CSV table of C-alpha atoms in Angstrom, one decimal:
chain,number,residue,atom,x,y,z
A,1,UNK,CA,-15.7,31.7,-24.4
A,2,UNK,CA,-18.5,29.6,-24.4
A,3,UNK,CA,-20.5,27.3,-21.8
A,4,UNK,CA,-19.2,24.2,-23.8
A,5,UNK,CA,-15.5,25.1,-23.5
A,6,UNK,CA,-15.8,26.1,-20.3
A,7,UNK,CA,-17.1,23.1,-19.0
A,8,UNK,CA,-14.4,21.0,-21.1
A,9,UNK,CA,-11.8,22.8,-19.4
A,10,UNK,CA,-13.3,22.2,-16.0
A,11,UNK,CA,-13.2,18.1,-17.3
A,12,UNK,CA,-10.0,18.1,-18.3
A,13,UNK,CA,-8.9,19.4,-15.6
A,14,UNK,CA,-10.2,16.7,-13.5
A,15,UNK,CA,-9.0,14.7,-15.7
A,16,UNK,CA,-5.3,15.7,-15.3
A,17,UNK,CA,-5.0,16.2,-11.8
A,18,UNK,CA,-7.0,12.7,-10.9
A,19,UNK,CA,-4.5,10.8,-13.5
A,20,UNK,CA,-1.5,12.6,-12.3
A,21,UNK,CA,-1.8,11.8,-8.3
A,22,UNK,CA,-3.3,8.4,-8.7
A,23,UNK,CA,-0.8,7.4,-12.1
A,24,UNK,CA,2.3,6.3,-10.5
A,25,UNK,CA,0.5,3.9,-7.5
A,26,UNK,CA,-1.3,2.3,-10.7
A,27,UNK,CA,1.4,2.1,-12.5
A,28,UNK,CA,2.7,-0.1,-9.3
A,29,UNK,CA,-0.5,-1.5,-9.1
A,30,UNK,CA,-0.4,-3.0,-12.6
A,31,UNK,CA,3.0,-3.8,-12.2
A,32,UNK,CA,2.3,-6.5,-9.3
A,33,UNK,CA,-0.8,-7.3,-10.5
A,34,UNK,CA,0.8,-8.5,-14.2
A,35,UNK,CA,2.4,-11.6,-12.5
A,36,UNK,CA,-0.2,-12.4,-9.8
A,37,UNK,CA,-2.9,-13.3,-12.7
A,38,UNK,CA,-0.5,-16.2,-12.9
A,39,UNK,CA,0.4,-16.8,-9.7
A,40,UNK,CA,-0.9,-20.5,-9.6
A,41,UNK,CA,2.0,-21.2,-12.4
A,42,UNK,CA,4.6,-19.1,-11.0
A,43,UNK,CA,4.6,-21.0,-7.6
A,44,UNK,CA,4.3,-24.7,-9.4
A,45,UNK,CA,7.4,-23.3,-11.2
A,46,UNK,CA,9.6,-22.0,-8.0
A,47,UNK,CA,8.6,-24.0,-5.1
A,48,UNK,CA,8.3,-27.7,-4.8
A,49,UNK,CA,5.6,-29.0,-2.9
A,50,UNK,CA,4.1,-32.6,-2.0
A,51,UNK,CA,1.5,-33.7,-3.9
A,52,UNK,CA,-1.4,-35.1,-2.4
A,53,UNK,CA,-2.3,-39.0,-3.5
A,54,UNK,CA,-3.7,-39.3,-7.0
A,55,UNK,CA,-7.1,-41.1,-6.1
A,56,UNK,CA,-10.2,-42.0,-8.0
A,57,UNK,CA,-13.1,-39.7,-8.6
A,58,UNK,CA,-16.0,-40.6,-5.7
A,59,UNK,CA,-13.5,-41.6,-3.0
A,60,UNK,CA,-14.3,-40.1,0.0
A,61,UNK,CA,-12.7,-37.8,2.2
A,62,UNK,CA,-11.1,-38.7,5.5
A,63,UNK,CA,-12.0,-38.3,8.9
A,64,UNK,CA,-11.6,-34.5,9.1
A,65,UNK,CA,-11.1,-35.2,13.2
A,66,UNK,CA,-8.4,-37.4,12.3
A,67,UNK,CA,-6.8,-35.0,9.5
A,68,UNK,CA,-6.7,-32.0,12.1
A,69,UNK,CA,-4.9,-34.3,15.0
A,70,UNK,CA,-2.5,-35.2,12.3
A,71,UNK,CA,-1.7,-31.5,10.9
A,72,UNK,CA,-1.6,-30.4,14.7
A,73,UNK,CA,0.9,-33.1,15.6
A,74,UNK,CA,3.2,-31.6,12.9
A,75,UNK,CA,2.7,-28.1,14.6
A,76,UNK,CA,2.7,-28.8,18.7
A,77,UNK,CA,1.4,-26.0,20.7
A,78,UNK,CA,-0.5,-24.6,18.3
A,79,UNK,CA,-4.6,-24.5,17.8
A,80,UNK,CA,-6.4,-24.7,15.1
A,81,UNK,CA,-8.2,-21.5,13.4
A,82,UNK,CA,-9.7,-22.6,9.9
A,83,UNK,CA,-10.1,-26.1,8.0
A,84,UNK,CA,-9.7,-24.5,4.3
A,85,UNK,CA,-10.8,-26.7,1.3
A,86,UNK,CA,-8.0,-26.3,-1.3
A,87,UNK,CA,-9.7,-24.4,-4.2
A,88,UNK,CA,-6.9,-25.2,-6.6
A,89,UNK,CA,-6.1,-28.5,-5.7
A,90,UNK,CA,-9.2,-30.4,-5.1
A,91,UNK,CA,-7.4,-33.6,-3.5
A,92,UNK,CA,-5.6,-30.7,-0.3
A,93,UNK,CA,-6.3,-29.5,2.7
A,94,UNK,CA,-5.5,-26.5,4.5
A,95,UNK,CA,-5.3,-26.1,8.2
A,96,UNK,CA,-4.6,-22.6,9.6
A,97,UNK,CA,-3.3,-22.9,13.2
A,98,UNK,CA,-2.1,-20.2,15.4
A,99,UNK,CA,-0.2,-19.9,19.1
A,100,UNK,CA,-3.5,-19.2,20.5
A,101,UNK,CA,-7.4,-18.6,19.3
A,102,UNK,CA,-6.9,-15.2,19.9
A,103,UNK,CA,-3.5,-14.8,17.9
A,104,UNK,CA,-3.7,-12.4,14.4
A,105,UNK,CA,-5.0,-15.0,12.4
A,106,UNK,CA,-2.3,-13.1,9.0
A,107,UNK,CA,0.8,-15.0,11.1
A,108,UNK,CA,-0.9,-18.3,11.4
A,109,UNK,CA,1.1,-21.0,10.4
A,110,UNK,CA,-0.4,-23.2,7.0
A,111,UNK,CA,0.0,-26.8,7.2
A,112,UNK,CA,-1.1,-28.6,4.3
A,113,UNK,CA,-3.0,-32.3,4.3
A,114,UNK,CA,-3.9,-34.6,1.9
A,115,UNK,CA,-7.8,-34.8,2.1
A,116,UNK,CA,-8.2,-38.5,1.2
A,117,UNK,CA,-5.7,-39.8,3.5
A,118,UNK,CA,-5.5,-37.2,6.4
A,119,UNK,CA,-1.9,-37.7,5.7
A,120,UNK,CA,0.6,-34.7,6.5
A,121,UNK,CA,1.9,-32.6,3.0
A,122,UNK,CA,4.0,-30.1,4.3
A,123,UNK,CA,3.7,-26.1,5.8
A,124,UNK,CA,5.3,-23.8,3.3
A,125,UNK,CA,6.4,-20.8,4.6
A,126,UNK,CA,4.6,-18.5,1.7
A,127,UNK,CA,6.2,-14.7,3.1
A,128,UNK,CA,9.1,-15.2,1.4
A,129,UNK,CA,7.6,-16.0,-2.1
A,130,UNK,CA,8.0,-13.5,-4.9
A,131,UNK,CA,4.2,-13.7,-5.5
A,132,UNK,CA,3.4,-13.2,-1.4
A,133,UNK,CA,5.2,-10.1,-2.1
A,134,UNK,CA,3.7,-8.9,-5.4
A,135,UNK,CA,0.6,-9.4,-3.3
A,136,UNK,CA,1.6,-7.7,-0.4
A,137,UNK,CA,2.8,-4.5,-2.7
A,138,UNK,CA,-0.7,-4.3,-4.5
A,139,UNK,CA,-2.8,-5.0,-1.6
A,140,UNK,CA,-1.5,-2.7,0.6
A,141,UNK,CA,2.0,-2.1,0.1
A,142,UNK,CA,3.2,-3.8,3.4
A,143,UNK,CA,1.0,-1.1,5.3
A,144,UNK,CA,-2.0,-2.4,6.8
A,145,UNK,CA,-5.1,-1.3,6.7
A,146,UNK,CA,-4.0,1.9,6.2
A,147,UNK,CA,-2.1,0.9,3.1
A,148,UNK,CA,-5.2,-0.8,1.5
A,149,UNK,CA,-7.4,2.3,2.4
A,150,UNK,CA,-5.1,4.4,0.7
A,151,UNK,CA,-4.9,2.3,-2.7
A,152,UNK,CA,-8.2,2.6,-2.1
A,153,UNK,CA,-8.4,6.3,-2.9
A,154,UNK,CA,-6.1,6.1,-5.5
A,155,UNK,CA,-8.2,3.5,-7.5
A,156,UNK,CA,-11.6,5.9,-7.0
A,157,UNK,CA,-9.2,8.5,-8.3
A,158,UNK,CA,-8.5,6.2,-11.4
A,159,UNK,CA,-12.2,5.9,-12.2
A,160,UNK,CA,-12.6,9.3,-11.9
A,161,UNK,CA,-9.8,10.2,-14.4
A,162,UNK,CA,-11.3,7.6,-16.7
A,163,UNK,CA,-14.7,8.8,-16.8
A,164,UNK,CA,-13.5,12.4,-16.8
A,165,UNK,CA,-11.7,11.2,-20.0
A,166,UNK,CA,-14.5,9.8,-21.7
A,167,UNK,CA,-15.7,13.1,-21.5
A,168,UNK,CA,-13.1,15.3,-22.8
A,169,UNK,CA,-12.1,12.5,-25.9
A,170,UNK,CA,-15.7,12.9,-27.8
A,171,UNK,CA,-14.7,16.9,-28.2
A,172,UNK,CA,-11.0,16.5,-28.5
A,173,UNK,CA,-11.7,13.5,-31.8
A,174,UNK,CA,-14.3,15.3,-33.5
A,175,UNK,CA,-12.2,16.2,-36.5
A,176,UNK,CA,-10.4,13.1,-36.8
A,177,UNK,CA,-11.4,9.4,-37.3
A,178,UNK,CA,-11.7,6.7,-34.4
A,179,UNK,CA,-8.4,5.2,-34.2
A,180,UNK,CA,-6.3,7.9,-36.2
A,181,UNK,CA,-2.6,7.9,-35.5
A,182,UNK,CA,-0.7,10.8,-37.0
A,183,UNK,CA,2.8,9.0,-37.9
A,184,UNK,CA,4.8,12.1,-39.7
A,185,UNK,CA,3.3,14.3,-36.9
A,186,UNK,CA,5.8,15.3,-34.1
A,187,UNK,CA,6.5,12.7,-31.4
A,188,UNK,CA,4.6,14.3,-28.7
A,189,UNK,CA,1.5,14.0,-31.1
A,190,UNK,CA,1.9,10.4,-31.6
A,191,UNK,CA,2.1,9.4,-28.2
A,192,UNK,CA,-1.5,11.0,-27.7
A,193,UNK,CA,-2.4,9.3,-30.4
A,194,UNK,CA,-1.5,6.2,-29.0
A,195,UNK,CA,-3.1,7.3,-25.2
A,196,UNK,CA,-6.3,8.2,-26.7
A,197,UNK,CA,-7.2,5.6,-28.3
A,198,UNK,CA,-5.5,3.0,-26.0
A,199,UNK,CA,-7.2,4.5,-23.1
A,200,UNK,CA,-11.0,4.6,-25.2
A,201,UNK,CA,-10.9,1.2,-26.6
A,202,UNK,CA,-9.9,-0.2,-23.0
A,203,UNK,CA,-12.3,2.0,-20.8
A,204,UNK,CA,-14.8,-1.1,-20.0
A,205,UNK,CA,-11.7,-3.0,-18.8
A,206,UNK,CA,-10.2,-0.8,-16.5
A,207,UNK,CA,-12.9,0.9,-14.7
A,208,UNK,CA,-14.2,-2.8,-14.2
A,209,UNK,CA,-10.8,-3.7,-12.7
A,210,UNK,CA,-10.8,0.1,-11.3
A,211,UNK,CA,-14.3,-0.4,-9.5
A,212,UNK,CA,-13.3,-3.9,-8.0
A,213,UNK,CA,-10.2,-3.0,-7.0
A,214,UNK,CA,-11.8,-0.5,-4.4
A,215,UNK,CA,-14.2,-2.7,-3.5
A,216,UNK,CA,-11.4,-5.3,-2.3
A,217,UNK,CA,-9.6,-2.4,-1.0
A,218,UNK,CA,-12.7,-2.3,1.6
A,219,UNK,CA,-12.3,-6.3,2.3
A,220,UNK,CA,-11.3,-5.6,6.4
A,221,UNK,CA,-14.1,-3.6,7.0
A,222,UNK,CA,-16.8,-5.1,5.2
A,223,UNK,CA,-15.7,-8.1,7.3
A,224,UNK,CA,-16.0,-5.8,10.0
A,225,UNK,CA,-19.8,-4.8,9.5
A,226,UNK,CA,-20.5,-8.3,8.4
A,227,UNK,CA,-18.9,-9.3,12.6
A,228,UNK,CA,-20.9,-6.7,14.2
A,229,UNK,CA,-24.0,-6.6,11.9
A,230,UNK,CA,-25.3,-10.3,11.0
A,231,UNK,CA,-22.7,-12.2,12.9
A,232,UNK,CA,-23.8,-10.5,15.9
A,233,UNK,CA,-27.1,-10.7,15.5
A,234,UNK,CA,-26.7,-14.6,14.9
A,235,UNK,CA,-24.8,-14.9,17.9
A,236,UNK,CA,-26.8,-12.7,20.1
A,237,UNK,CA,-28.5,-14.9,22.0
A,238,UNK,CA,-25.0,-17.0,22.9
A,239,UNK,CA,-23.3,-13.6,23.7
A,240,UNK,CA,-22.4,-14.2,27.3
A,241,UNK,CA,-21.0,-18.2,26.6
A,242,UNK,CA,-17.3,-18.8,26.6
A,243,UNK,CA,-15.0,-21.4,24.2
A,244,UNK,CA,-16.2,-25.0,25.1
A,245,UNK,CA,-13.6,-27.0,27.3
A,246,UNK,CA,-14.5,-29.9,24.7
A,247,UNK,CA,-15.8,-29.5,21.2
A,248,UNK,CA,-18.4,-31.8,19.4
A,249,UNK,CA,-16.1,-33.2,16.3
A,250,UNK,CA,-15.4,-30.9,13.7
A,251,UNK,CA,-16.2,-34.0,10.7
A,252,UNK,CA,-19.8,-34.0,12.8
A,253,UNK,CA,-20.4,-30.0,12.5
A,254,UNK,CA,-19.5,-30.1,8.7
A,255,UNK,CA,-21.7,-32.9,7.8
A,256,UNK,CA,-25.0,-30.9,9.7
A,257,UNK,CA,-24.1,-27.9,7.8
A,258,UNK,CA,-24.1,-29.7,4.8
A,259,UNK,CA,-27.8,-31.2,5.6
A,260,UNK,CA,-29.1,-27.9,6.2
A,261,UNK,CA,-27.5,-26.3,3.1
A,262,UNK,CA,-28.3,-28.9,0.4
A,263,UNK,CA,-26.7,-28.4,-2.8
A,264,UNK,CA,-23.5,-26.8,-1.4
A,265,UNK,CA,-20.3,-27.8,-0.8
A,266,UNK,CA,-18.4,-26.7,2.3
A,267,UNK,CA,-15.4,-24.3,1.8
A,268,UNK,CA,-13.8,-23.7,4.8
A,269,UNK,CA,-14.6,-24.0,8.9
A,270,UNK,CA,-14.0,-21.6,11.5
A,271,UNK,CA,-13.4,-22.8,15.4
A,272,UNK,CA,-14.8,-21.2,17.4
A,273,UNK,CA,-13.3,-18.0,19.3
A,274,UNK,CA,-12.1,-16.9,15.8
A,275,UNK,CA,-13.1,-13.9,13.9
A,276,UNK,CA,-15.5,-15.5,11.4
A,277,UNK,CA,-17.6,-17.1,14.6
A,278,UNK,CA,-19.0,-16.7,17.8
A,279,UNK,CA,-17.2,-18.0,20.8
A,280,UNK,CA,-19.4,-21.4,21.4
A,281,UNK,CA,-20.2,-22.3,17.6
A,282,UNK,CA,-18.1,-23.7,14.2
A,283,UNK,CA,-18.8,-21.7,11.2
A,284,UNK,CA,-19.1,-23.6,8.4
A,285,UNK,CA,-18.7,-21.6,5.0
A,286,UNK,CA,-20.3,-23.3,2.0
A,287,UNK,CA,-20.5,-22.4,-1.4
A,288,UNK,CA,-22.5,-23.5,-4.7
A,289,UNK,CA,-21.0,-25.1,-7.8
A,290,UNK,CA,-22.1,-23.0,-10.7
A,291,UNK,CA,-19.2,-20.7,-11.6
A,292,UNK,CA,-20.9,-17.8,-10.1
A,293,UNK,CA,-22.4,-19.0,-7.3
A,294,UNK,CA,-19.2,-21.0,-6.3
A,295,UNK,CA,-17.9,-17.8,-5.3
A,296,UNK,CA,-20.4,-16.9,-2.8
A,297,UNK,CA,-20.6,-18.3,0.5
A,298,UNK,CA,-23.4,-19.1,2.9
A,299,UNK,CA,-22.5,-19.6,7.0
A,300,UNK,CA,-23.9,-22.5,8.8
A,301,UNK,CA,-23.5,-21.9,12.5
A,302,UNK,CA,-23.2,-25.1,14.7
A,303,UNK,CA,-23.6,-25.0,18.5
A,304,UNK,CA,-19.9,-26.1,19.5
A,305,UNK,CA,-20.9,-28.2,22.5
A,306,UNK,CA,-24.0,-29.9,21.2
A,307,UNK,CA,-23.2,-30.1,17.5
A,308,UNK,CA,-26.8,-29.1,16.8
A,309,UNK,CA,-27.3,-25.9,13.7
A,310,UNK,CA,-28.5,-22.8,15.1
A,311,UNK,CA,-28.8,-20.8,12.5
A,312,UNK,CA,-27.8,-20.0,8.9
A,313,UNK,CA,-28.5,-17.0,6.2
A,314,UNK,CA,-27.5,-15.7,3.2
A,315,UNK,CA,-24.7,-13.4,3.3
A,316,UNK,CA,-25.3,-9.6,3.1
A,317,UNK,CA,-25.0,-7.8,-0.7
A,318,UNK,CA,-21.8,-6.3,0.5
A,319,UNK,CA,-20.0,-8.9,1.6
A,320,UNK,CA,-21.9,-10.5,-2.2
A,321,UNK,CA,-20.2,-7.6,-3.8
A,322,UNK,CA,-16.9,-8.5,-2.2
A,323,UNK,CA,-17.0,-11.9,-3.0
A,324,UNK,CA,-17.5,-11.3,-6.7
A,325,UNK,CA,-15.5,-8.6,-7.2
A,326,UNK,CA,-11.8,-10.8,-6.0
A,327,UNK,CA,-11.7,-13.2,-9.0
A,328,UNK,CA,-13.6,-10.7,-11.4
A,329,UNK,CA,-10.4,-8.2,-10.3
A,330,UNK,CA,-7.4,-10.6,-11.3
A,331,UNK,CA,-9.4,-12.4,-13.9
A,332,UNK,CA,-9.0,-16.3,-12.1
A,333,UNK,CA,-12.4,-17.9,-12.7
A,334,UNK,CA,-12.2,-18.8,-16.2
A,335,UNK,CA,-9.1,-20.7,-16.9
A,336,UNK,CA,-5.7,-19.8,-18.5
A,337,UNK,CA,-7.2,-18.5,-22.0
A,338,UNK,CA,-9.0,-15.3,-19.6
A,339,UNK,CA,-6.0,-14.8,-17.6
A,340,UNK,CA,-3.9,-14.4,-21.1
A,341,UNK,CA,-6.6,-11.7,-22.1
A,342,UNK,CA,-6.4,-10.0,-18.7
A,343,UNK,CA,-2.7,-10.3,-18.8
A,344,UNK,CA,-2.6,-8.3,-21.9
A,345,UNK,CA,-5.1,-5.5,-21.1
A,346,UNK,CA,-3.3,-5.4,-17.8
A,347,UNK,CA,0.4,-4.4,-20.6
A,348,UNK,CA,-2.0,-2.2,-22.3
A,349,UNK,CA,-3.3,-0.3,-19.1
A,350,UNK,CA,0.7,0.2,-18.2
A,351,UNK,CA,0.9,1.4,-21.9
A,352,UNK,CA,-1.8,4.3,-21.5
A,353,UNK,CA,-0.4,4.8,-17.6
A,354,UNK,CA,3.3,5.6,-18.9
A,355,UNK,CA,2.1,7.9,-22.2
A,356,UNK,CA,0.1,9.7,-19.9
A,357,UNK,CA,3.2,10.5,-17.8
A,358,UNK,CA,5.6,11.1,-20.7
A,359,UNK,CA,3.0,13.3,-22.1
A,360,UNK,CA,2.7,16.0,-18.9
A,361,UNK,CA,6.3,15.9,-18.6
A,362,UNK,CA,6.9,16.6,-22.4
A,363,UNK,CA,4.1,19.6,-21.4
A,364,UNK,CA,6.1,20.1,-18.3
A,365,UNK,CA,9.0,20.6,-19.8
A,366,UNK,CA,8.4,22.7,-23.1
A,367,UNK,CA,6.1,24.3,-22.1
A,368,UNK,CA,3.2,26.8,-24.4
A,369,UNK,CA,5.7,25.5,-27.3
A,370,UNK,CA,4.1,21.8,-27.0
A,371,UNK,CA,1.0,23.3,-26.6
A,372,UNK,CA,1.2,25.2,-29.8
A,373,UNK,CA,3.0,22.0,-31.7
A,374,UNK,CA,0.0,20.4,-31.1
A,375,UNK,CA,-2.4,23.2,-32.1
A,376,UNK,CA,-1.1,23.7,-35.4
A,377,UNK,CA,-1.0,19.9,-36.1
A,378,UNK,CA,-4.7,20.0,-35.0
A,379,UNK,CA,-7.6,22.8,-33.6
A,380,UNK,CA,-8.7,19.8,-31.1
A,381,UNK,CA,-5.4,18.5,-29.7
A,382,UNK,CA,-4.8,21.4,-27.4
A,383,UNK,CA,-7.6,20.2,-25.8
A,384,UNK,CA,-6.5,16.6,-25.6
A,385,UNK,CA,-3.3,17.8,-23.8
A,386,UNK,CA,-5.5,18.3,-20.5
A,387,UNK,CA,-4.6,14.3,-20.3
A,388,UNK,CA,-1.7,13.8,-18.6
């Protein structure tokens, strides 16, 4: 036996085991994922909501002091978290407010306000949805943080088994042209026909949507290390302050943010006491308006009491990388026509994800005599079996 055969065993055996542990969480994965690429229509088609006032391009926005006594008058005893500037409806507003500033910020309750008139929309209660919980099962599968870690592992898993099968389909085609499929062969030999070449022609796609998936799977702790690495060192000099009996106005904190960050537009405020700021300062998120940079953010801390900016930076390359990687991952940054396109590679992934699995259980269950169905149909195919 030589070196070369050798090490193609030792591939596809990787490639076997890391497809068959990790398959059946993609399978859900891709599953949940098919309908959240359109979650924007999904919603607009099974929930009503109030539509904010059709205005004219240029008019401005209101008071943001006045919109947040208005959405807190429609939620009494709660305090606000975040202001949130409605990326998919430009003319809304969303106000995250909580029981306390300490409360889990997930629970908050989302009141929605027009952001011309300040005027109260409504606070949809978005758990029971059918997309909260299509997100909920691919995210982390209503487990926490220890959910999302372990989808996590199973997505490195998938990009091992797809690089593993790169690998082991260069020696497994070599007598047979790209794209053959064997239609009087016997049915086992079809469907690897049909895995192979679904599985090479979408490798790009799926270790893209692999890779970024793991990298979203990381989301709570890179916002962790983003806290105690630049936020802290931001913040370090304010350590020992408390929350500020009496805040300088929120619409007065925004528009000095915006001064000191020309050329972006502010996407969403954090009080302070909240996790994305210090105790004594607003955060004020902004973002740029090219499609990519859009997706990036930039903090603009502003001294809560005196409504002066103390400092603001660039965000670290991780929390870059995480930024990118979220609408790169459901395909939501370039209109309907990509999320069609993702929509059907995401059909085709579930395709190569349920072959591989009929595959090992044909293998399972027949044993050597698939094994040698396939030989005699072709020298190489034994070798493709190693896929699951």
């Amino acid at each position: 036996m030589t070196a070369a055969t050798i090490s193609l065993r030792r591939w596809g055996f990787v490639h076997k085991w890391s497809s068959l542990i990790c398959t059946l969480f993609m399978l859900l994965l891709c599953v949940t994922g098919l309908p959240l690429i359109f979650h924007d229509e999904i919603d607009d088609l099974l929930h009503d909501q109030v539509k904010p006032a059709e205005v004219p391009p240029g008019t401005p926005q209101a008071n943001l002091d006045s919109l947040l006594a208005n959405a807190l008058a429609s939620a009494p005893g709660k305090v606000p978290h975040f202001l949130v500037w409605d990326r998919d409806d430009p003319n809304a507003m969303v106000v995250s407010v909580g029981p306390s500033i300490t409360s889990d910020p997930s629970k908050n309750t989302l009141v929605r306000m027009d952001l011309h008139t300040g005027a109260y929309l409504d606070a949809p209660d978005v758990t029971g949805r059918f997309t909260y919980i299509m997100l909920k099962l691919h995210t982390d599968m209503f487990a926490g943080l220890p959910g999302k870690l372990f989808l996590g592992l199973m997505g490195i898993l998938f990009c091992v088994a797809i690089i593993s099968g790169i690998v082991v389909y260069a020696p497994s085609m070599r007598k047979l042209s790209f794209g053959t499929y064997r239609a009087r062969r016997t049915r086992i030999v079809r469907w690897l026909d049909v895995h192979n070449l679904a599985g090479i022609l979408l490798v790009a796609w799926t270790l893209v949507v692999g890779f970024t998936g793991v990298i979203n799977t990381w989301a709570d702790l890179v916002l962790k290390l983003w806290q105690f690495g630049q936020l802290s060192e931001m913040t370090a000099q304010y350590s020992g302050r408390s929350v500020p009996a009496k805040l300088t106005p929120v619409n007065a904190a925004v528009a000095v943010a915006s001064q000191a960050v020309p050329g972006m537009t502010p996407s969403f405020v954090a009080f302070p006491g909240t996790i994305f700021s210090s105790k004594s300062h607003y955060a004020v998120f902004l973002h740029g308006n090219t499609p990519l940079t859009s997706r990036l953010l930039k903090p603009a801390l502003i001294d809560a009491e005196t409504g002066k900016l103390t400092d603001t930076r660039d965000m670290p390359w991780y929390v870059s990388a995480l930024f990118i990687s979220q609408p790169l991952h459901f395909g939501d940054y370039g209109g309907m026509p990509l999320k069609i396109i993702w929509a059907v590679l995401d059909v085709l992934t579930i395709i190569i994800l349920g072959t591989g699995v009929y595959l090992w259980l044909r293998r399972r269950k027949a044993g050597v005599t698939v094994e040698r169905s396939i030989a005699s149909a072709s020298s190489v195919e034994n070798a493709a079996l190693t896929s699951p």
